[in-house]
Amino acid sequence: MYKIVFMRHGESTWNLDNRFTGWTDVDLTEKGVAEATQAGKLLKEAGLSFDLAYTSVLKRAIRTLWGTLDEMNMMWLPVIHDWRLNERHYGALQGLNKAETAAKYGDEQVLVWRRSYDTPPMPLDENDDRTSFNDPRYAGLDRSQIPLTECLKDTVARVMPAWNDSIAPAIRSGKRILISAHGNSLRALIKMLDGISDDDIVNLNIPNGQPLVYELDADLKPIRHYYLGDQAAIAAALQAVASQGKSK
Ligand code: 3PG
């Protein structure tokens, strides 16, 4: 049996402001930094250790990983930064307040943009300052690989090659892995791992900074999964994430 731990980054400044973030590279709040440390404590208490970590190329996930590994006294751990683990690109919604957007377009429409499998938000204009075309961290990519918007299906299409080509072979070789990533890149991975339907994925939310342990069989099929930590607080955090896109 294998174990892998997924973790969404701790609270970011734009989580606090309730803004659509996507590929915008915002940092953690103080609370987010504390959540990363707390995650490290929980992982230690659960007796978990790692041989390799993955994260995105966005600082909120990277800094969360740093805080967690620091608490575990494992800052030496090899880390793979993979752009394919980035948050889902939120298109022209990036920077807008989620509740204000819901007041303008309606809660239903915002739920579709946030959680539907195959309806992307409006794309960024190619000339918009918010595009990532000139960002050096994506210099190795073909322009066609850099999104202007994404639905979850598009995120699945970039996350799964990272799983199949890099993460799954590392698990099979016996490496114990921690992944520090994002709400929707983790929803993409979990959808595929658990075989969640396009309709049911609407109801899956991931809280900030909570280690989520997946136990996998020899074929890397999930046996069970569970969050470490205070289960009532996690349930409340899940509910809070679900409510972020409501006008009131
Ligand atoms: C964002 O990109 O805004 C968040 O990290 C994830 O947002 P969501 O829960 O609204 O999809």
Coordinates of N, CA and C and ligand atoms in Angstrom, one line a residue:
M1 N 0.8 -1.2 0.0 CA 0.0 0.0 0.0 C 0.9 1.3 0.0
Y2 N 0.5 2.3 -0.8 CA 1.2 3.5 -0.8 C 0.4 4.6 -0.1
K3 N 1.1 5.6 0.3 CA 0.4 6.8 0.9 C 0.9 8.1 0.2
I4 N 0.0 9.0 -0.1 CA 0.5 10.3 -0.7 C -0.3 11.3 0.1
V5 N 0.3 12.5 0.3 CA -0.4 13.6 1.1 C -0.5 14.8 0.1
F6 N -1.8 15.2 0.0 CA -2.1 16.4 -0.8 C -2.4 17.5 0.2
M7 N -2.0 18.7 -0.2 CA -2.3 19.9 0.7 C -2.5 21.1 -0.2
R8 N -3.6 21.8 0.1 CA -3.8 23.1 -0.6 C -3.0 24.1 0.2
H9 N -2.5 25.1 -0.4 CA -1.7 26.1 0.3 C -2.6 26.7 1.4
G10 N -1.9 27.4 2.3 CA -2.5 28.1 3.4 C -3.2 29.3 2.9
E11 N -3.9 30.0 3.8 CA -4.7 31.2 3.3 C -3.8 32.2 2.6
S12 N -4.2 32.7 1.4 CA -3.4 33.7 0.7 C -4.1 35.1 0.9
T13 N -3.4 36.1 0.5 CA -3.9 37.5 0.6 C -5.2 37.6 -0.2
W14 N -5.3 36.9 -1.3 CA -6.5 37.0 -2.1 C -7.6 36.0 -1.6
N15 N -7.2 35.0 -0.9 CA -8.3 34.2 -0.2 C -8.9 35.1 0.8
L16 N -8.1 35.9 1.6 CA -8.6 36.8 2.6 C -9.5 37.8 2.0
D17 N -9.1 38.4 0.8 CA -9.9 39.4 0.2 C -11.1 38.8 -0.6
N18 N -11.2 37.5 -0.7 CA -12.2 36.7 -1.4 C -12.2 37.1 -2.9
R19 N -10.9 37.1 -3.5 CA -10.8 37.4 -4.9 C -10.4 36.1 -5.7
F20 N -10.9 36.0 -6.9 CA -10.5 35.0 -7.9 C -9.0 35.2 -8.1
T21 N -8.2 34.1 -8.0 CA -6.8 34.2 -8.0 C -6.2 33.5 -9.2
G22 N -6.4 32.2 -9.4 CA -5.9 31.5 -10.5 C -4.4 31.6 -10.6
W23 N -3.8 32.1 -11.7 CA -2.4 32.1 -11.9 C -1.8 33.3 -11.3
T24 N -2.5 34.2 -10.7 CA -1.9 35.4 -10.0 C -1.1 34.9 -8.9
D25 N 0.1 35.5 -8.8 CA 1.1 34.9 -7.8 C 1.1 35.7 -6.5
V26 N 0.0 35.5 -5.8 CA -0.1 36.2 -4.5 C 0.5 35.4 -3.3
D27 N 0.9 36.1 -2.3 CA 1.6 35.4 -1.1 C 0.6 35.0 -0.1
L28 N 1.1 34.3 0.9 CA 0.3 33.9 2.1 C 0.1 35.0 3.0
T29 N -1.0 35.0 3.8 CA -1.2 35.9 4.9 C -0.5 35.3 6.1
E30 N -0.5 36.0 7.2 CA 0.1 35.4 8.5 C -0.6 34.1 8.9
K31 N -1.9 34.2 8.7 CA -2.7 33.0 9.0 C -2.3 31.8 8.1
G32 N -2.0 32.1 6.8 CA -1.6 31.1 5.9 C -0.3 30.5 6.3
V33 N 0.7 31.3 6.7 CA 2.0 30.8 7.2 C 1.8 29.9 8.4
A34 N 0.9 30.4 9.3 CA 0.7 29.5 10.5 C 0.0 28.2 10.2
E35 N -0.8 28.2 9.2 CA -1.5 27.0 8.7 C -0.4 26.0 8.2
A36 N 0.6 26.5 7.5 CA 1.6 25.7 6.9 C 2.4 25.0 8.1
T37 N 2.7 25.8 9.1 CA 3.4 25.2 10.3 C 2.6 24.2 11.0
Q38 N 1.3 24.5 11.1 CA 0.4 23.6 11.8 C 0.3 22.3 11.0
A39 N 0.3 22.4 9.7 CA 0.3 21.2 8.8 C 1.5 20.3 9.1
G40 N 2.7 21.0 9.2 CA 3.9 20.2 9.5 C 3.8 19.5 10.9
K41 N 3.2 20.2 11.9 CA 3.0 19.5 13.2 C 2.1 18.3 13.1
L42 N 1.0 18.4 12.3 CA 0.1 17.3 12.2 C 0.7 16.1 11.5
L43 N 1.5 16.4 10.5 CA 2.2 15.4 9.7 C 3.2 14.7 10.6
K44 N 3.9 15.4 11.4 CA 4.9 14.8 12.4 C 4.1 13.9 13.4
E45 N 3.1 14.5 13.9 CA 2.3 13.7 14.9 C 1.7 12.4 14.4
A46 N 1.4 12.5 13.1 CA 0.8 11.3 12.4 C 1.9 10.3 12.0
G47 N 3.2 10.7 12.3 CA 4.3 9.8 12.0 C 4.6 9.7 10.5
L48 N 4.2 10.7 9.7 CA 4.4 10.7 8.3 C 5.8 11.3 8.0
S49 N 6.5 10.8 7.0 CA 7.7 11.4 6.5 C 7.7 11.3 5.0
F50 N 8.6 12.0 4.3 CA 8.6 12.1 2.9 C 10.0 11.9 2.3
D51 N 10.0 11.5 1.0 CA 11.2 11.4 0.2 C 11.3 12.4 -0.9
L52 N 10.1 13.0 -1.2 CA 10.1 13.9 -2.4 C 8.8 14.8 -2.2
A53 N 8.9 16.0 -2.6 CA 7.8 16.9 -2.6 C 7.6 17.5 -4.0
Y54 N 6.3 17.8 -4.3 CA 6.0 18.5 -5.5 C 5.2 19.8 -5.1
T55 N 5.4 20.8 -5.9 CA 4.6 22.0 -5.7 C 4.5 22.7 -7.1
S56 N 3.7 23.8 -7.1 CA 3.5 24.5 -8.4 C 4.6 25.5 -8.5
V57 N 4.5 26.4 -9.4 CA 5.4 27.5 -9.5 C 4.8 28.8 -9.0
L58 N 3.8 28.7 -8.1 CA 3.2 29.9 -7.5 C 3.6 29.9 -6.0
K59 N 3.9 31.1 -5.5 CA 4.6 31.3 -4.2 C 3.7 30.8 -3.1
R60 N 2.3 30.9 -3.2 CA 1.5 30.5 -2.1 C 1.6 29.0 -1.8
A61 N 1.8 28.2 -2.8 CA 2.0 26.8 -2.6 C 3.4 26.5 -2.2
I62 N 4.4 27.2 -2.8 CA 5.8 27.0 -2.5 C 6.0 27.4 -1.0
R63 N 5.5 28.6 -0.6 CA 5.8 29.0 0.8 C 5.1 28.1 1.8
T64 N 3.9 27.6 1.4 CA 3.3 26.6 2.3 C 4.1 25.4 2.5
L65 N 4.7 24.9 1.4 CA 5.6 23.7 1.5 C 6.8 24.0 2.4
W66 N 7.4 25.2 2.2 CA 8.5 25.6 3.0 C 8.2 25.6 4.5
G67 N 7.0 26.1 4.8 CA 6.6 26.2 6.2 C 6.4 24.8 6.8
T68 N 5.8 24.0 6.0 CA 5.5 22.6 6.5 C 6.8 21.8 6.7
L69 N 7.7 21.9 5.7 CA 8.9 21.2 5.7 C 9.8 21.7 6.8
D70 N 9.8 23.1 7.1 CA 10.6 23.7 8.1 C 10.1 23.1 9.5
E71 N 8.9 23.0 9.7 CA 8.3 22.5 10.9 C 8.7 21.0 11.1
M72 N 8.9 20.3 10.0 CA 9.2 18.9 10.1 C 10.7 18.7 10.1
N73 N 11.5 19.8 10.1 CA 12.9 19.8 10.0 C 13.4 19.0 8.8
M74 N 12.7 19.3 7.6 CA 13.0 18.6 6.4 C 13.2 19.5 5.2
M75 N 13.8 20.7 5.5 CA 13.9 21.6 4.4 C 14.9 21.2 3.3
W76 N 15.6 20.1 3.6 CA 16.5 19.5 2.7 C 15.8 18.7 1.6
L77 N 14.5 18.4 1.8 CA 13.8 17.4 0.9 C 13.9 17.9 -0.5
P78 N 14.2 17.0 -1.5 CA 14.1 17.3 -2.9 C 12.7 17.8 -3.3
V79 N 12.6 18.9 -4.0 CA 11.3 19.5 -4.4 C 11.2 19.6 -5.9
I80 N 10.2 19.2 -6.5 CA 9.9 19.4 -7.9 C 8.9 20.5 -8.1
H81 N 9.2 21.6 -8.8 CA 8.3 22.7 -9.0 C 7.7 22.4 -10.4
D82 N 6.4 22.1 -10.5 CA 5.8 21.8 -11.8 C 4.7 22.7 -12.1
W83 N 4.8 23.5 -13.2 CA 3.8 24.5 -13.5 C 2.4 23.8 -13.7
R84 N 2.4 22.5 -14.0 CA 1.2 21.8 -14.3 C 0.4 21.6 -13.0
L85 N 1.0 21.9 -11.8 CA 0.2 21.8 -10.6 C -0.3 23.2 -10.2
N86 N -0.1 24.2 -11.0 CA -0.7 25.5 -10.8 C -2.2 25.5 -10.6
E87 N -2.7 26.5 -9.9 CA -4.1 26.7 -9.8 C -4.8 26.7 -11.2
R88 N -6.0 26.4 -11.3 CA -6.8 26.5 -12.5 C -6.7 28.0 -12.9
H89 N -6.5 28.3 -14.2 CA -6.5 29.7 -14.6 C -7.9 30.2 -14.6
Y90 N -8.1 31.4 -13.9 CA -9.5 31.9 -13.7 C -9.9 32.9 -14.8
G91 N -9.1 33.1 -15.9 CA -9.4 33.9 -17.0 C -9.7 35.4 -16.5
A92 N -10.7 36.0 -17.1 CA -10.9 37.4 -16.9 C -11.5 37.7 -15.5
L93 N -11.8 36.6 -14.7 CA -12.3 36.8 -13.4 C -11.1 37.1 -12.4
Q94 N -9.9 36.8 -12.8 CA -8.7 37.0 -11.9 C -8.7 38.4 -11.4
G95 N -8.7 38.5 -10.0 CA -8.6 39.8 -9.4 C -10.0 40.3 -8.9
L96 N -11.1 39.8 -9.5 CA -12.4 40.2 -9.0 C -12.8 39.6 -7.7
N97 N -13.6 40.3 -6.9 CA -14.1 39.8 -5.7 C -15.3 38.7 -6.0
K98 N -15.2 37.6 -5.3 CA -16.2 36.5 -5.7 C -17.6 36.9 -5.3
A99 N -17.8 37.5 -4.1 CA -19.2 37.8 -3.7 C -19.7 38.9 -4.6
E100 N -18.9 39.9 -4.9 CA -19.3 41.0 -5.8 C -19.7 40.5 -7.2
T101 N -18.9 39.5 -7.6 CA -19.2 38.9 -9.0 C -20.5 38.2 -8.9
A102 N -20.8 37.5 -7.8 CA -22.0 36.8 -7.6 C -23.2 37.8 -7.6
A103 N -23.0 39.0 -6.9 CA -24.1 40.0 -6.8 C -24.4 40.5 -8.2
K104 N -23.3 40.6 -9.1 CA -23.5 41.1 -10.4 C -24.1 40.0 -11.4
Y105 N -23.6 38.8 -11.4 CA -24.0 37.8 -12.4 C -24.9 36.7 -11.8
G106 N -25.0 36.7 -10.5 CA -25.9 35.7 -9.9 C -25.1 34.5 -9.3
D107 N -25.6 34.0 -8.2 CA -24.9 32.9 -7.5 C -24.7 31.7 -8.4
E108 N -25.7 31.4 -9.2 CA -25.7 30.2 -10.1 C -24.6 30.3 -11.1
Q109 N -24.5 31.5 -11.7 CA -23.5 31.7 -12.7 C -22.1 31.5 -12.1
V110 N -21.9 32.1 -10.9 CA -20.6 32.0 -10.3 C -20.3 30.6 -9.9
L111 N -21.3 29.8 -9.5 CA -21.1 28.4 -9.2 C -20.6 27.7 -10.4
V112 N -21.2 28.0 -11.6 CA -20.8 27.3 -12.8 C -19.3 27.7 -13.1
W113 N -19.0 28.9 -13.0 CA -17.6 29.3 -13.2 C -16.6 28.7 -12.2
R114 N -17.1 28.6 -11.0 CA -16.1 28.0 -10.0 C -16.1 26.5 -10.0
R115 N -17.2 25.9 -10.3 CA -17.2 24.4 -10.0 C -17.6 23.5 -11.1
S116 N -18.2 24.1 -12.2 CA -18.6 23.2 -13.3 C -17.4 22.5 -13.9
Y117 N -17.6 21.4 -14.6 CA -16.4 20.7 -15.1 C -15.9 21.3 -16.4
D118 N -16.9 21.8 -17.2 CA -16.4 22.1 -18.6 C -16.9 23.5 -19.1
T119 N -17.3 24.4 -18.2 CA -17.6 25.8 -18.6 C -16.5 26.7 -18.1
P120 N -15.6 27.2 -18.9 CA -14.6 28.1 -18.4 C -15.1 29.5 -18.3
P121 N -14.5 30.3 -17.4 CA -14.9 31.8 -17.3 C -14.4 32.5 -18.6
M122 N -14.8 33.7 -18.8 CA -14.4 34.5 -20.0 C -12.9 34.5 -19.9
P123 N -12.2 34.4 -21.1 CA -10.8 34.4 -21.2 C -10.2 35.8 -21.0
L124 N -8.9 35.9 -20.6 CA -8.2 37.2 -20.6 C -8.0 37.5 -22.1
D125 N -7.9 38.8 -22.4 CA -7.5 39.2 -23.7 C -6.0 39.0 -23.8
E126 N -5.6 38.6 -25.0 CA -4.2 38.3 -25.3 C -3.3 39.4 -24.9
N127 N -3.8 40.7 -25.0 CA -3.0 41.8 -24.6 C -3.1 42.3 -23.2
D128 N -3.9 41.6 -22.4 CA -4.1 42.0 -21.0 C -2.8 41.8 -20.2
D129 N -2.6 42.8 -19.4 CA -1.3 42.8 -18.5 C -1.3 41.5 -17.6
R130 N -2.5 40.9 -17.4 CA -2.5 39.8 -16.5 C -2.1 38.5 -17.2
T131 N -1.8 38.4 -18.5 CA -1.4 37.2 -19.1 C -0.1 36.8 -18.6
S132 N 0.3 35.5 -18.7 CA 1.6 35.0 -18.2 C 2.6 34.8 -19.4
F133 N 2.3 35.3 -20.5 CA 3.1 35.1 -21.7 C 4.6 35.6 -21.5
N134 N 4.8 36.7 -20.8 CA 6.1 37.2 -20.6 C 6.7 36.9 -19.2
D135 N 6.1 36.0 -18.5 CA 6.6 35.6 -17.2 C 7.8 34.6 -17.4
P136 N 9.0 34.9 -16.8 CA 10.1 34.0 -17.1 C 9.9 32.6 -16.6
R137 N 9.0 32.4 -15.6 CA 8.9 31.0 -15.1 C 8.2 30.1 -16.1
Y138 N 7.6 30.7 -17.1 CA 6.9 29.9 -18.2 C 7.7 30.0 -19.5
A139 N 9.0 30.4 -19.4 CA 9.7 30.7 -20.6 C 9.9 29.4 -21.5
G140 N 10.0 28.3 -20.8 CA 10.2 27.0 -21.5 C 8.9 26.5 -22.2
L141 N 7.8 27.1 -22.0 CA 6.6 26.6 -22.5 C 6.2 27.2 -23.9
D142 N 5.5 26.4 -24.7 CA 5.0 26.9 -25.9 C 3.9 27.8 -25.6
R143 N 3.7 28.9 -26.3 CA 2.6 29.9 -26.1 C 1.3 29.2 -25.9
S144 N 1.0 28.1 -26.7 CA -0.3 27.5 -26.7 C -0.5 26.7 -25.4
Q145 N 0.6 26.5 -24.6 CA 0.4 25.8 -23.3 C 0.0 26.8 -22.2
I146 N 0.1 28.1 -22.4 CA -0.1 29.1 -21.4 C -1.6 29.6 -21.5
P147 N -2.4 29.2 -20.5 CA -3.9 29.5 -20.7 C -4.2 30.9 -20.6
L148 N -5.4 31.3 -21.2 CA -6.0 32.6 -21.0 C -7.3 32.4 -20.1
T149 N -7.7 31.2 -20.0 CA -8.8 30.8 -19.0 C -8.7 29.2 -19.0
E150 N -9.4 28.6 -18.0 CA -9.5 27.2 -17.9 C -10.7 26.8 -17.2
C151 N -11.4 25.7 -17.7 CA -12.4 25.0 -16.9 C -11.6 23.9 -16.2
L152 N -12.3 23.2 -15.3 CA -11.6 22.1 -14.6 C -11.1 21.0 -15.6
K153 N -11.9 20.8 -16.7 CA -11.5 19.8 -17.7 C -10.1 20.1 -18.3
D154 N -9.9 21.4 -18.5 CA -8.6 21.9 -19.0 C -7.5 21.6 -18.0
T155 N -7.8 21.9 -16.7 CA -6.8 21.7 -15.7 C -6.5 20.2 -15.6
V156 N -7.5 19.3 -15.7 CA -7.3 17.9 -15.7 C -6.3 17.5 -16.8
A157 N -6.5 18.1 -17.9 CA -5.7 17.8 -19.1 C -4.3 18.1 -18.9
R158 N -3.9 19.1 -18.1 CA -2.5 19.4 -17.8 C -2.0 18.7 -16.6
V159 N -2.9 18.5 -15.6 CA -2.4 17.9 -14.3 C -2.1 16.4 -14.6
M160 N -3.0 15.7 -15.4 CA -2.8 14.3 -15.5 C -1.5 13.8 -16.1
P161 N -1.0 14.6 -17.1 CA 0.4 14.2 -17.6 C 1.5 14.3 -16.5
A162 N 1.3 15.3 -15.6 CA 2.2 15.4 -14.4 C 2.1 14.2 -13.5
W163 N 0.9 13.7 -13.3 CA 0.7 12.5 -12.5 C 1.3 11.3 -13.2
N164 N 0.9 11.1 -14.5 CA 1.3 9.9 -15.2 C 2.8 9.8 -15.4
D165 N 3.4 10.9 -15.8 CA 4.8 10.9 -16.2 C 5.8 11.1 -15.1
S166 N 5.3 11.7 -14.0 CA 6.3 12.1 -13.0 C 5.9 11.5 -11.6
I167 N 4.6 11.9 -11.1 CA 4.3 11.6 -9.7 C 4.0 10.1 -9.6
A168 N 3.2 9.5 -10.5 CA 2.9 8.0 -10.3 C 4.2 7.2 -10.4
P169 N 5.1 7.4 -11.4 CA 6.3 6.6 -11.4 C 7.1 6.7 -10.1
A170 N 7.1 8.0 -9.5 CA 7.9 8.2 -8.3 C 7.2 7.4 -7.1
I171 N 5.9 7.4 -7.1 CA 5.2 6.6 -6.0 C 5.5 5.1 -6.2
R172 N 5.4 4.6 -7.4 CA 5.7 3.2 -7.7 C 7.2 2.8 -7.3
S173 N 8.1 3.8 -7.4 CA 9.5 3.5 -7.1 C 9.7 3.5 -5.6
G174 N 8.6 3.8 -4.8 CA 8.7 3.7 -3.4 C 8.8 5.0 -2.7
K175 N 8.8 6.1 -3.5 CA 9.0 7.4 -2.8 C 7.7 7.9 -2.1
R176 N 7.9 8.4 -0.9 CA 6.8 8.9 -0.1 C 6.6 10.4 -0.5
I177 N 5.5 10.8 -1.0 CA 5.3 12.1 -1.6 C 4.4 13.0 -0.9
L178 N 4.8 14.3 -0.8 CA 3.9 15.4 -0.4 C 3.7 16.3 -1.5
I179 N 2.4 16.7 -1.8 CA 2.1 17.7 -2.9 C 1.5 18.9 -2.3
S180 N 2.1 20.0 -2.4 CA 1.6 21.3 -2.0 C 1.1 22.1 -3.2
A181 N -0.2 22.2 -3.4 CA -0.8 22.7 -4.6 C -2.0 23.6 -4.3
H182 N -3.0 23.5 -5.1 CA -4.1 24.5 -5.1 C -5.5 23.8 -5.1
G183 N -6.5 24.6 -4.7 CA -7.8 24.0 -4.6 C -8.2 23.2 -5.9
N184 N -8.1 23.9 -7.1 CA -8.6 23.3 -8.3 C -7.6 22.3 -9.0
S185 N -6.3 22.5 -8.8 CA -5.4 21.5 -9.4 C -5.5 20.2 -8.5
L186 N -5.8 20.3 -7.2 CA -6.1 19.1 -6.4 C -7.4 18.5 -6.7
R187 N -8.4 19.4 -7.0 CA -9.7 18.8 -7.4 C -9.6 18.0 -8.7
A188 N -8.8 18.5 -9.6 CA -8.5 17.8 -10.9 C -7.9 16.4 -10.6
L189 N -6.9 16.4 -9.7 CA -6.2 15.1 -9.4 C -7.1 14.1 -8.7
I190 N -7.9 14.7 -7.8 CA -8.7 13.8 -7.0 C -9.9 13.3 -7.8
K191 N -10.4 14.1 -8.7 CA -11.5 13.6 -9.6 C -11.0 12.4 -10.4
M192 N -9.8 12.5 -10.9 CA -9.3 11.3 -11.7 C -9.0 10.1 -10.8
L193 N -8.4 10.4 -9.7 CA -8.0 9.3 -8.8 C -9.2 8.5 -8.3
D194 N -10.2 9.3 -7.8 CA -11.4 8.7 -7.2 C -12.5 8.4 -8.3
G195 N -12.3 8.8 -9.5 CA -13.3 8.5 -10.6 C -14.6 9.3 -10.3
I196 N -14.5 10.5 -9.8 CA -15.7 11.3 -9.5 C -16.3 11.8 -10.8
S197 N -17.6 11.8 -10.9 CA -18.3 12.2 -12.1 C -18.2 13.7 -12.4
D198 N -18.5 14.1 -13.6 CA -18.5 15.5 -13.9 C -19.5 16.3 -13.1
D199 N -20.6 15.6 -12.8 CA -21.7 16.3 -12.0 C -21.3 16.4 -10.5
D200 N -20.7 15.3 -10.0 CA -20.4 15.3 -8.6 C -19.2 16.1 -8.2
I201 N -18.4 16.4 -9.1 CA -17.2 17.2 -8.8 C -17.5 18.6 -8.4
V202 N -18.7 19.1 -8.7 CA -19.2 20.4 -8.3 C -19.2 20.5 -6.8
N203 N -19.4 19.4 -6.1 CA -19.6 19.4 -4.6 C -18.3 19.2 -3.9
L204 N -17.2 19.0 -4.6 CA -15.9 18.8 -3.9 C -15.2 20.1 -3.7
N205 N -14.9 20.5 -2.4 CA -14.1 21.6 -2.1 C -12.9 21.2 -1.2
I206 N -11.9 22.0 -1.3 CA -10.7 21.7 -0.5 C -10.3 22.8 0.3
P207 N -10.2 22.6 1.6 CA -9.8 23.7 2.6 C -8.3 24.1 2.5
N208 N -8.0 25.3 2.9 CA -6.6 25.7 2.9 C -5.8 25.0 4.0
G209 N -4.6 24.6 3.7 CA -3.6 24.2 4.6 C -3.9 22.9 5.5
Q210 N -4.7 22.0 5.0 CA -5.0 20.8 5.7 C -4.5 19.6 5.0
P211 N -3.6 18.9 5.6 CA -3.0 17.7 5.0 C -4.1 16.6 4.7
L212 N -4.2 16.2 3.5 CA -5.2 15.2 3.1 C -4.4 13.9 2.6
V213 N -4.6 12.8 3.4 CA -3.8 11.6 3.2 C -4.6 10.7 2.3
Y214 N -4.0 10.2 1.2 CA -4.6 9.2 0.4 C -3.8 7.9 0.5
E215 N -4.5 6.8 0.8 CA -3.9 5.5 0.8 C -4.3 4.8 -0.6
L216 N -3.2 4.3 -1.2 CA -3.4 3.8 -2.6 C -3.0 2.3 -2.6
D217 N -3.7 1.6 -3.5 CA -3.3 0.1 -3.6 C -2.2 0.0 -4.6
A218 N -1.8 -1.2 -4.9 CA -0.6 -1.4 -5.8 C -0.8 -0.8 -7.2
D219 N -2.1 -0.7 -7.6 CA -2.4 -0.1 -8.9 C -2.6 1.4 -8.8
L220 N -2.3 2.0 -7.6 CA -2.5 3.4 -7.3 C -4.0 3.8 -7.3
K221 N -4.9 2.8 -7.0 CA -6.3 3.1 -6.8 C -6.5 3.5 -5.4
P222 N -7.3 4.6 -5.1 CA -7.5 4.9 -3.7 C -8.2 3.8 -2.9
I223 N -7.7 3.6 -1.7 CA -8.4 2.7 -0.7 C -9.2 3.5 0.2
R224 N -8.6 4.6 0.8 CA -9.4 5.5 1.6 C -8.6 6.8 1.7
H225 N -9.3 7.8 2.2 CA -8.6 9.1 2.3 C -9.2 9.8 3.6
Y226 N -8.3 10.7 4.2 CA -8.8 11.4 5.4 C -7.9 12.6 5.6
Y227 N -8.6 13.6 6.1 CA -7.8 14.8 6.5 C -7.2 14.6 7.9
L228 N -6.0 15.1 8.1 CA -5.4 15.1 9.5 C -6.0 16.3 10.2
G229 N -6.1 16.3 11.5 CA -6.5 17.5 12.3 C -7.9 17.5 12.8
D230 N -8.3 18.6 13.2 CA -9.6 18.8 13.8 C -10.8 18.7 12.8
Q231 N -11.5 17.6 12.9 CA -12.5 17.3 11.8 C -13.6 18.3 11.8
A232 N -14.0 18.8 12.9 CA -15.1 19.8 12.9 C -14.6 21.1 12.3
A233 N -13.4 21.5 12.6 CA -12.8 22.7 11.9 C -12.7 22.5 10.4
I234 N -12.3 21.3 10.0 CA -12.2 21.0 8.6 C -13.6 21.1 7.9
A235 N -14.6 20.5 8.5 CA -15.9 20.6 7.9 C -16.4 22.0 7.8
A236 N -16.1 22.9 8.8 CA -16.5 24.3 8.7 C -15.7 25.0 7.6
A237 N -14.4 24.6 7.5 CA -13.6 25.3 6.4 C -14.1 24.9 5.0
L238 N -14.5 23.6 4.9 CA -15.1 23.2 3.6 C -16.3 24.0 3.2
Q239 N -17.2 24.2 4.2 CA -18.4 24.9 4.0 C -18.1 26.4 3.7
A240 N -17.1 26.9 4.3 CA -16.7 28.3 4.1 C -16.2 28.5 2.6
V241 N -15.4 27.5 2.1 CA -14.9 27.6 0.7 C -16.1 27.5 -0.2
A242 N -17.1 26.6 0.1 CA -18.3 26.5 -0.8 C -19.0 27.8 -0.9
S243 N -19.1 28.5 0.2 CA -19.9 29.8 0.3 C -19.2 31.0 -0.3
Q244 N -17.9 30.9 -0.6 CA -17.2 32.1 -1.1 C -17.8 32.7 -2.3
G245 N -18.5 31.9 -3.1 CA -19.0 32.5 -4.4 C -20.5 32.9 -4.3
K246 N -20.9 33.1 -3.0 CA -22.3 33.5 -2.9 C -22.3 35.0 -2.6
S247 N -23.4 35.7 -3.1 CA -23.5 37.1 -3.0 C -23.6 37.6 -1.5
K248 N -24.3 36.7 -0.7 CA -24.4 37.1 0.7 C -24.0 35.9 1.6
Ligands
3PG1 C1 -8.7 31.0 -6.7 O1 -8.0 30.7 -7.6 O2 -9.4 32.0 -6.6 C2 -8.8 30.0 -5.5 O3 -7.5 29.6 -5.1 C3 -9.7 28.8 -5.8 O4 -10.9 29.4 -5.9 P1 -12.3 28.7 -6.0 O5 -12.5 27.9 -4.7 O6 -13.2 29.9 -6.1 O7 -12.3 27.8 -7.2

